Each structure stands twice: as structure tokens, then as C-alpha cells.
Short mmCIF file of C-alpha atoms in Angstrom, two decimals:
data_model
loop_
_atom_site.label_atom_id
_atom_site.label_comp_id
_atom_site.label_asym_id
_atom_site.label_seq_id
_atom_site.Cartn_x
_atom_site.Cartn_y
_atom_site.Cartn_z
CA UNK A 1 110.51 89.22 104.75
CA UNK A 2 111.85 92.62 103.78
CA UNK A 3 110.48 95.08 106.29
CA UNK A 4 112.38 98.27 105.59
CA UNK A 5 111.96 99.30 101.96
CA UNK A 6 112.07 102.75 100.45
CA UNK A 7 108.78 104.57 100.73
CA UNK A 8 105.68 103.39 98.92
CA UNK A 9 103.53 106.49 99.26
CA UNK A 10 100.50 106.47 101.48
CA UNK A 11 101.38 103.21 103.08
CA UNK A 12 103.69 102.65 106.00
CA UNK A 13 106.23 100.13 104.82
CA UNK A 14 106.91 97.71 107.71
CA UNK A 15 110.28 98.68 109.13
CA UNK A 16 113.14 96.27 109.97
CA UNK A 17 115.76 94.78 112.22
CA UNK A 18 118.47 96.63 114.09
CA UNK A 19 121.81 97.26 116.11
CA UNK A 20 125.19 99.11 115.67
CA UNK A 21 127.49 101.19 117.96
CA UNK A 22 130.21 103.67 119.11
CA UNK A 23 132.71 105.92 117.26
CA UNK A 24 135.33 107.01 119.69
CA UNK A 25 136.21 105.22 122.87
CA UNK A 26 134.33 102.08 123.80
CA UNK A 27 130.78 103.30 123.08
CA UNK A 28 129.17 100.86 120.67
CA UNK A 29 125.55 101.92 121.10
CA UNK A 30 125.43 103.85 117.81
CA UNK A 31 126.81 103.44 114.30
CA UNK A 32 126.08 106.61 112.32
CA UNK A 33 125.24 110.18 113.25
CA UNK A 34 124.17 113.29 111.39
CA UNK A 35 124.17 116.12 113.88
CA UNK A 36 121.55 115.20 116.48
CA UNK A 37 120.18 112.33 114.38
CA UNK A 38 121.41 108.83 115.20
CA UNK A 39 121.29 105.29 113.82
CA UNK A 40 121.60 103.15 116.93
CA UNK A 41 123.24 99.74 117.05
CA UNK A 42 119.87 98.06 117.19
CA UNK A 43 118.67 99.99 114.19
CA UNK A 44 121.76 99.09 112.20
CA UNK A 45 121.23 95.38 112.82
CA UNK A 46 117.76 95.79 111.33
CA UNK A 47 119.03 97.64 108.31
CA UNK A 48 121.74 95.01 107.84
CA UNK A 49 119.14 92.27 107.90
CA UNK A 50 117.13 94.14 105.30
CA UNK A 51 120.24 94.44 103.13
CA UNK A 52 120.87 90.73 103.62
CA UNK A 53 117.33 89.93 102.51
CA UNK A 54 117.70 92.14 99.45
CA UNK A 55 120.86 90.23 98.58
CA UNK A 56 118.99 86.94 98.86
CA UNK A 57 116.50 88.20 96.29
CA UNK A 58 119.11 89.07 93.65
CA UNK A 59 118.91 87.26 90.34
CA UNK A 60 121.52 84.55 89.99
CA UNK A 61 122.13 84.15 93.74
CA UNK A 62 123.39 80.70 94.73
CA UNK A 63 120.88 79.79 97.44
CA UNK A 64 123.14 77.03 98.77
CA UNK A 65 125.55 79.73 100.01
CA UNK A 66 125.12 82.83 102.10
CA UNK A 67 125.42 86.14 100.21
CA UNK A 68 128.76 86.60 101.99
CA UNK A 69 130.22 83.48 100.35
CA UNK A 70 129.77 84.61 96.75
CA UNK A 71 129.95 87.60 94.45
CA UNK A 72 126.88 89.79 94.13
CA UNK A 73 126.51 91.86 90.99
CA UNK A 74 130.22 91.52 90.34
CA UNK A 75 131.52 92.43 93.79
CA UNK A 76 132.28 90.77 97.11
CA UNK A 77 129.03 89.71 98.79
CA UNK A 78 129.89 91.10 102.22
CA UNK A 79 130.80 94.46 100.72
CA UNK A 80 127.53 94.50 98.77
CA UNK A 81 125.47 93.91 101.91
CA UNK A 82 127.51 96.33 104.01
CA UNK A 83 127.23 99.06 101.37
CA UNK A 84 123.49 98.54 101.14
CA UNK A 85 123.12 98.72 104.93
CA UNK A 86 125.00 102.03 104.93
CA UNK A 87 122.81 103.31 102.12
CA UNK A 88 119.70 102.47 104.14
CA UNK A 89 121.21 104.21 107.17
CA UNK A 90 122.00 107.29 105.08
CA UNK A 91 118.44 107.41 103.80
CA UNK A 92 117.09 107.08 107.34
CA UNK A 93 119.13 110.06 108.51
CA UNK A 94 118.33 112.10 105.39
CA UNK A 95 114.60 111.60 105.93
CA UNK A 96 114.88 112.62 109.60
CA UNK A 97 116.70 115.79 108.61
CA UNK A 98 114.41 116.65 105.69
CA UNK A 99 111.28 116.09 107.79
CA UNK A 100 112.42 118.71 110.30
CA UNK A 101 113.66 121.09 107.61
CA UNK A 102 110.20 121.04 106.02
CA UNK A 103 108.56 121.88 109.35
CA UNK A 104 106.55 118.66 109.44
CA UNK A 105 105.27 117.13 112.68
CA UNK A 106 103.74 113.89 113.95
CA UNK A 107 100.36 114.38 115.60
CA UNK A 108 99.61 112.63 118.88
CA UNK A 109 96.93 110.35 117.47
CA UNK A 110 99.18 109.10 114.67
CA UNK A 111 101.98 108.46 117.15
CA UNK A 112 99.70 106.42 119.41
CA UNK A 113 98.42 104.38 116.48
CA UNK A 114 101.95 103.69 115.26
CA UNK A 115 103.10 102.64 118.71
CA UNK A 116 100.18 100.27 119.16
CA UNK A 117 100.61 98.72 115.73
CA UNK A 118 104.38 98.47 116.11
CA UNK A 119 104.15 96.60 119.40
CA UNK A 120 101.67 94.09 118.02
CA UNK A 121 103.56 93.56 114.79
CA UNK A 122 106.94 93.42 116.46
CA UNK A 123 105.81 90.74 118.93
CA UNK A 124 104.46 88.68 116.05
CA UNK A 125 107.65 88.99 113.99
CA UNK A 126 109.90 88.41 116.97
CA UNK A 127 108.31 85.01 117.48
CA UNK A 128 109.06 84.10 113.87
CA UNK A 129 112.46 85.71 113.28
CA UNK A 130 113.88 86.12 116.78
CA UNK A 131 114.46 89.86 116.46
CA UNK A 132 115.28 90.38 120.14
CA UNK A 133 117.90 87.62 120.10
CA UNK A 134 119.54 89.28 117.12
CA UNK A 135 119.78 92.59 118.95
CA UNK A 136 116.82 94.25 117.27
CA UNK A 137 114.60 95.66 120.00
CA UNK A 138 111.12 97.11 120.02
CA UNK A 139 112.28 100.70 120.44
CA UNK A 140 114.55 100.37 117.42
CA UNK A 141 111.68 98.93 115.44
CA UNK A 142 109.45 101.84 116.45
CA UNK A 143 112.05 104.35 115.28
CA UNK A 144 112.22 102.74 111.86
CA UNK A 145 108.44 102.66 111.64
CA UNK A 146 108.29 106.35 112.55
CA UNK A 147 110.88 107.10 109.88
CA UNK A 148 108.65 105.48 107.29
CA UNK A 149 105.76 107.67 108.44
CA UNK A 150 108.00 110.71 108.06
CA UNK A 151 109.04 109.57 104.60
CA UNK A 152 105.39 109.30 103.57
CA UNK A 153 104.72 112.75 105.00
CA UNK A 154 107.55 114.21 102.94
CA UNK A 155 106.24 112.43 99.84
CA UNK A 156 102.78 113.94 100.33
CA UNK A 157 104.26 117.38 101.03
CA UNK A 158 106.01 117.25 97.67
CA UNK A 159 103.45 115.53 95.44
CA UNK A 160 100.19 115.94 97.35
CA UNK A 161 97.63 118.72 97.24
CA UNK A 162 99.40 122.07 97.41
CA UNK A 163 102.82 120.41 97.26
CA UNK A 164 105.88 121.81 95.56
CA UNK A 165 105.46 119.27 92.74
CA UNK A 166 101.74 118.66 93.12
CA UNK A 167 100.16 116.00 90.92
CA UNK A 168 96.70 117.18 89.88
CA UNK A 169 93.64 114.96 90.15
CA UNK A 170 93.05 115.18 86.41
CA UNK A 171 96.36 113.42 85.74
CA UNK A 172 95.60 110.71 88.31
CA UNK A 173 92.09 110.23 86.97
CA UNK A 174 93.43 109.70 83.45
CA UNK A 175 95.55 106.87 84.81
CA UNK A 176 92.73 105.45 86.92
CA UNK A 177 90.21 105.39 84.09
CA UNK A 178 92.64 103.85 81.58
CA UNK A 179 94.50 101.33 83.74
CA UNK A 180 91.71 100.18 86.05
CA UNK A 181 88.28 98.65 85.50
CA UNK A 182 85.30 97.96 87.74
CA UNK A 183 83.17 94.83 87.76
CA UNK A 184 80.36 93.38 89.82
CA UNK A 185 80.73 89.67 90.36
CA UNK A 186 78.63 86.88 91.83
CA UNK A 187 80.36 83.71 93.08
CA UNK A 188 78.54 80.65 91.84
CA UNK A 189 77.96 77.89 94.38
CA UNK A 190 79.96 74.84 93.31
CA UNK A 191 79.60 72.60 96.39
CA UNK A 192 76.78 71.39 98.62
CA UNK A 193 76.96 70.58 102.32
CA UNK A 194 75.12 67.56 103.70
CA UNK A 195 73.40 67.48 107.09
CA UNK A 196 76.44 65.75 108.61
CA UNK A 197 78.66 68.60 107.44
CA UNK A 198 80.38 66.81 104.59
CA UNK A 199 80.78 68.69 101.32
CA UNK A 200 80.48 67.40 97.78
CA UNK A 201 80.69 68.94 94.32
CA UNK A 202 77.49 69.99 92.62
CA UNK A 203 76.58 68.55 89.24
CA UNK A 204 78.02 70.66 86.43
CA UNK A 205 74.56 70.91 84.88
CA UNK A 206 73.27 72.60 88.04
CA UNK A 207 76.22 75.01 88.07
CA UNK A 208 75.63 75.86 84.41
CA UNK A 209 71.95 76.47 85.14
CA UNK A 210 72.85 78.92 87.91
CA UNK A 211 75.29 80.73 85.61
CA UNK A 212 72.57 81.10 82.98
CA UNK A 213 70.02 82.39 85.49
CA UNK A 214 72.41 84.91 87.00
CA UNK A 215 73.56 86.01 83.55
CA UNK A 216 70.00 86.65 82.41
CA UNK A 217 69.18 88.70 85.49
CA UNK A 218 72.32 90.81 85.20
CA UNK A 219 71.67 91.40 81.49
CA UNK A 220 68.11 92.44 82.33
CA UNK A 221 69.46 95.09 84.69
CA UNK A 222 68.00 93.63 87.88
CA UNK A 223 69.05 95.15 91.18
CA UNK A 224 72.27 93.55 92.40
CA UNK A 225 71.08 93.13 95.97
CA UNK A 226 67.81 91.60 94.83
CA UNK A 227 69.72 89.03 92.78
CA UNK A 228 71.88 88.12 95.77
CA UNK A 229 68.86 87.92 98.08
CA UNK A 230 67.27 85.36 95.78
CA UNK A 231 70.40 83.37 94.98
CA UNK A 232 71.62 83.07 98.58
CA UNK A 233 68.16 82.80 100.15
CA UNK A 234 68.93 79.37 101.62
CA UNK A 235 72.22 80.51 103.19
CA UNK A 236 72.53 81.53 106.83
CA UNK A 237 73.78 84.95 105.77
CA UNK A 238 72.92 86.77 102.56
CA UNK A 239 75.91 88.82 101.38
CA UNK A 240 75.67 92.55 100.82
CA UNK A 241 76.12 93.66 97.23
CA UNK A 242 78.88 96.06 98.32
CA UNK A 243 81.06 93.03 99.02
CA UNK A 244 81.06 92.00 95.37
CA UNK A 245 82.40 95.06 93.59
CA UNK A 246 85.97 94.74 92.39
CA UNK A 247 88.35 97.26 90.87
CA UNK A 248 91.09 95.50 88.96
CA UNK A 249 94.31 96.81 87.46
CA UNK A 250 95.82 95.91 84.11
CA UNK A 251 98.47 93.23 84.45
CA UNK A 252 97.60 92.40 88.06
CA UNK A 253 99.13 88.95 88.63
CA UNK A 254 96.76 88.26 91.53
CA UNK A 255 93.66 88.44 89.32
CA UNK A 256 92.76 85.51 87.03
CA UNK A 257 93.58 86.34 83.43
CA UNK A 258 90.08 85.64 82.12
CA UNK A 259 88.67 88.19 84.57
CA UNK A 260 91.24 90.76 83.43
CA UNK A 261 90.42 90.02 79.80
CA UNK A 262 86.72 90.54 80.47
CA UNK A 263 87.28 93.71 82.52
CA UNK A 264 89.36 95.45 79.85
CA UNK A 265 88.04 93.96 76.60
CA UNK A 266 84.30 94.25 77.27
CA UNK A 267 81.97 97.23 77.07
CA UNK A 268 80.21 98.83 80.03
CA UNK A 269 77.11 96.76 80.82
CA UNK A 270 78.43 93.55 79.27
CA UNK A 271 77.97 90.34 81.24
CA UNK A 272 80.47 87.48 81.24
CA UNK A 273 81.71 84.59 83.30
CA UNK A 274 84.90 83.14 84.76
CA UNK A 275 84.97 79.39 85.24
CA UNK A 276 87.86 77.20 86.36
CA UNK A 277 88.53 74.23 88.63
CA UNK A 278 88.57 76.33 91.78
CA UNK A 279 85.79 78.89 91.38
CA UNK A 280 83.11 80.22 89.05
CA UNK A 281 81.84 83.80 88.76
CA UNK A 282 79.28 85.71 86.75
CA UNK A 283 80.57 89.21 85.95
CA UNK A 284 79.14 92.55 84.85
CA UNK A 285 81.32 95.42 83.58
CA UNK A 286 80.56 98.73 85.29
CA UNK A 287 81.48 102.33 84.54
CA UNK A 288 84.50 103.17 86.67
CA UNK A 289 84.04 106.90 86.06
CA UNK A 290 80.66 107.05 87.81
CA UNK A 291 81.85 107.07 91.41
CA UNK A 292 84.12 109.79 92.79
CA UNK A 293 84.44 107.65 95.90
CA UNK A 294 86.22 104.92 93.92
CA UNK A 295 88.80 107.40 92.71
CA UNK A 296 89.22 108.87 96.19
CA UNK A 297 89.83 105.41 97.64
CA UNK A 298 92.55 104.69 95.08
CA UNK A 299 94.14 108.13 94.91
CA UNK A 300 96.95 107.33 97.33
CA UNK A 301 97.92 104.17 95.46
CA UNK A 302 97.75 105.96 92.12
CA UNK A 303 100.03 108.72 93.35
CA UNK A 304 102.42 106.17 94.84
CA UNK A 305 102.62 104.15 91.64
CA UNK A 306 103.26 107.30 89.65
CA UNK A 307 105.85 109.00 91.85
CA UNK A 308 107.38 106.44 94.25
CA UNK A 309 110.35 105.65 92.01
CA UNK A 310 111.09 109.34 91.48
CA UNK A 311 110.78 110.01 95.21
CA UNK A 312 113.04 107.10 96.12
CA UNK A 313 115.68 108.57 93.82
CA UNK A 314 115.37 111.88 95.67
CA UNK A 315 115.86 110.14 99.03
CA UNK A 316 118.90 108.29 97.66
CA UNK A 317 120.33 111.61 96.48
CA UNK A 318 119.72 113.23 99.87
CA UNK A 319 121.30 110.25 101.61
CA UNK A 320 124.44 110.28 99.51
CA UNK A 321 124.87 114.03 99.97
CA UNK A 322 125.02 114.06 103.77
CA UNK A 323 128.27 114.00 105.75
CA UNK A 324 128.09 111.07 108.17
CA UNK A 325 129.90 110.58 111.43
CA UNK A 326 130.82 106.89 111.57
CA UNK A 327 131.47 104.78 114.63
CA UNK A 328 134.00 102.32 113.22
CA UNK A 329 134.20 100.31 116.43
CA UNK A 330 130.44 99.73 116.43
CA UNK A 331 130.35 99.05 112.70
CA UNK A 332 133.01 96.39 113.12
CA UNK A 333 131.28 94.82 116.09
CA UNK A 334 127.92 94.70 114.33
CA UNK A 335 129.16 93.83 110.85
CA UNK A 336 126.54 92.05 108.74
CA UNK A 337 128.93 89.09 108.51
CA UNK A 338 128.09 88.35 112.15
CA UNK A 339 124.44 87.72 111.33
CA UNK A 340 124.03 83.96 111.47
CA UNK A 341 121.40 83.02 108.93
CA UNK A 342 121.56 79.73 107.09
CA UNK A 343 121.48 79.74 103.26
CA UNK A 344 117.94 79.40 101.94
CA UNK A 345 118.89 76.38 99.84
CA UNK A 346 120.27 74.22 102.65
CA UNK A 347 119.34 73.00 106.10
CA UNK A 348 121.61 73.72 109.02
CA UNK A 349 123.51 70.99 110.78
CA UNK A 350 123.25 70.43 114.51
CA UNK A 351 126.65 72.12 114.92
CA UNK A 352 125.40 75.21 113.08
CA UNK A 353 122.23 75.23 115.15
CA UNK A 354 124.30 75.05 118.33
CA UNK A 355 126.52 77.89 117.13
CA UNK A 356 123.46 79.95 116.24
CA UNK A 357 121.92 79.38 119.67
CA UNK A 358 125.14 80.33 121.43
CA UNK A 359 125.66 83.51 119.40
CA UNK A 360 122.01 84.53 119.71
CA UNK A 361 122.31 84.18 123.47
CA UNK A 362 125.42 86.35 123.46
CA UNK A 363 123.79 88.96 121.23
CA UNK A 364 120.71 88.94 123.44
CA UNK A 365 122.88 89.81 126.44
CA UNK A 366 124.55 92.58 124.45
CA UNK A 367 121.17 93.84 123.33
CA UNK A 368 120.00 94.08 126.93
CA UNK A 369 123.02 96.20 127.84
CA UNK A 370 122.46 98.43 124.79
CA UNK A 371 118.68 98.73 125.09
CA UNK A 372 118.96 102.18 126.60
CA UNK A 373 120.55 103.33 123.32
CA UNK A 374 117.73 102.04 121.17
#
């Protein structure tokens, strides 16, 4: 799971793993500095893990080997991962600096919400990925989460209302009304439950009869809630019509193709159906331009889709332009090559598992001694 990606506007990308350390002397609690801004050892471990995960997703990767045991995009795998980890660290520091330069702040309520969410999410991920044993502590995780919030704030300061490169609503609405469509849908009951709780499939003739009835009522312009009240009258709970509005995007791989075809090929008011082996729906095409609320709900995503790539390029440029102070001792100690993760295409042997357990224990002890630096 890649938890520290470049900003996707409006949404806090889940931050990642962490730990690096000292420049001069024996201090190995930090890896990079930019003035008063610091990437701690714990934070660097997280960024290294993110870089590792990005390497695992590269096209042509041999999954039977670690990224370090092969070439990645024509260069040594370890160098690729290490360079990417440094790039992520540069971007982190650049965002911290730019946030302060722009006079932006984090309000108390947002900080409390982030802290609460970070603790819950970190505990969940730690159980799955063993973050603490790898030297990636909660405080490091919180700092990366906060950095993502700052990145989103910078994005909105540039492209949002009143921003230096403000994107007007008219431009976003043009995209919304051309690339999105709105439908009302009714799920057709395809199974029945007996008194003993067992379920069985309904006869296809009965399903077809329901589809015809629902189609006729939608074509007649009957009230959506009234239709649901009648159709689900025998259910314990009758759904609210607001649950069955969907806004779909062109090319969305998560939406069945026949629903996309109906949404974008039909006229407003048309009624259709989607039937396959898993579910059946009766659909009605609605006018997506009618509700300002729909646009308002999607505005953040629209702006992100339009400007995220451009913004990420800006952050990369800022990151490459800064003059870093590097702690070579810490960078060596916390090199990505020391992250023990088995190749995705193989299972680890008992010897590897033993080695992993031993090293995790060692790193956990180191993490405890470095926790004050997180």
C-alpha cells in the first residue's frame, strides 16, 4: 500500500513509513535538513518504504526478486529506490518551507481531527505492516500526514477561489457537465429468503416482470420515493430515494460498462436497464446541470483531476531547487537496502523469516532510542 503519494487535491493522501539519522558526529536521528525543517530517521524509513512500493509497481519488474536485485528503468535498483526516497524527502521539506512562506496555518480543529485519524489509521496499519518494528513511529506518521494537509492547503491557495492561478467555476462546470452523468437507479430483487434464512434465486420471469413494472413507472414520471415505497413494501426497511442517485464519470473502471453506455449515450429522461449475473438495475437518466449541490460536492475532485499533475510538477521543481543538508551517517544506517521485505512473487523461507524477526527486533530497539527525534 503506497501511503505517501504526491498531493491529490482536496484529499489527504495517507502518509507513509519512516526513519533516518545524523550528519556530523554520531547523531543518527535525522537524515535531511533545510534550515529549521527536518526529515527524521523515522520519516525517512517511511519515505524509503514508499519508494520501495513504487518500485514494485514498475512495469517489467521481476516479482521473484526484490527491486534491489535487478535494474529498474535502466539503472541499479537500489539507486532507483534511494533516489526516489531522497526526492520524496526533498518534496516534504519544500512543502514545509512553501507553506510558511505563503503565510498559511493549521487551525486547531483540523489539527485535532488529523491527530485522531492518524492514531486510528496508524494502529490499523501497524498491525498489518509492522510499522513500529521497522522504525516508523506514530509521531513520524503524523508529521507526514500533516505535510499532506499543508500540500493540499498550498494547492488550494494557488488554484482555489482567489488563488494566484485560480480556476473559475465555469471551467470546472464545463468539465463536470461533459465528463459526468447522473442517473437514478433501482436495484431489482434477484433472490428470496425463506423463513429459515436460506436464500434462493428468483425465477427469471419474476425478475423480468419487476423490471417491466419499474420501467413503466419511471417512464411515467412517478415519484422516485413512491416507487421505492411500493417496491420494497415487504422489506424491513424501505430505502430513501437519495441513496439511489449516482454520478458516474466517463471511463470509470469501477462502473459496469453497460451503465456507462446508458449514462452517456441516452437522453435526459430515458429509462434503461443493466442486467448481469450479479445484479440487475432499472435506470433513469437525469439532468446533471439541475443541481448546484452536485457540482459543489464534486468541485474538489474536479479541480484535483485538472491541476494535480501540474501541481505535482511544481512541488518536484521546488524540491529539486532546495539546498539540502545531508546526514550521511544516518543515510547509510537507514539505507533502503536494509528494509527486509520478501519479493512479492515468492514466499520466504524459515531462515528468511528468522532473519526478518531478528532485524525487526533490532530496529524496534533502535526506534525506541530514536523516538524522541520523531
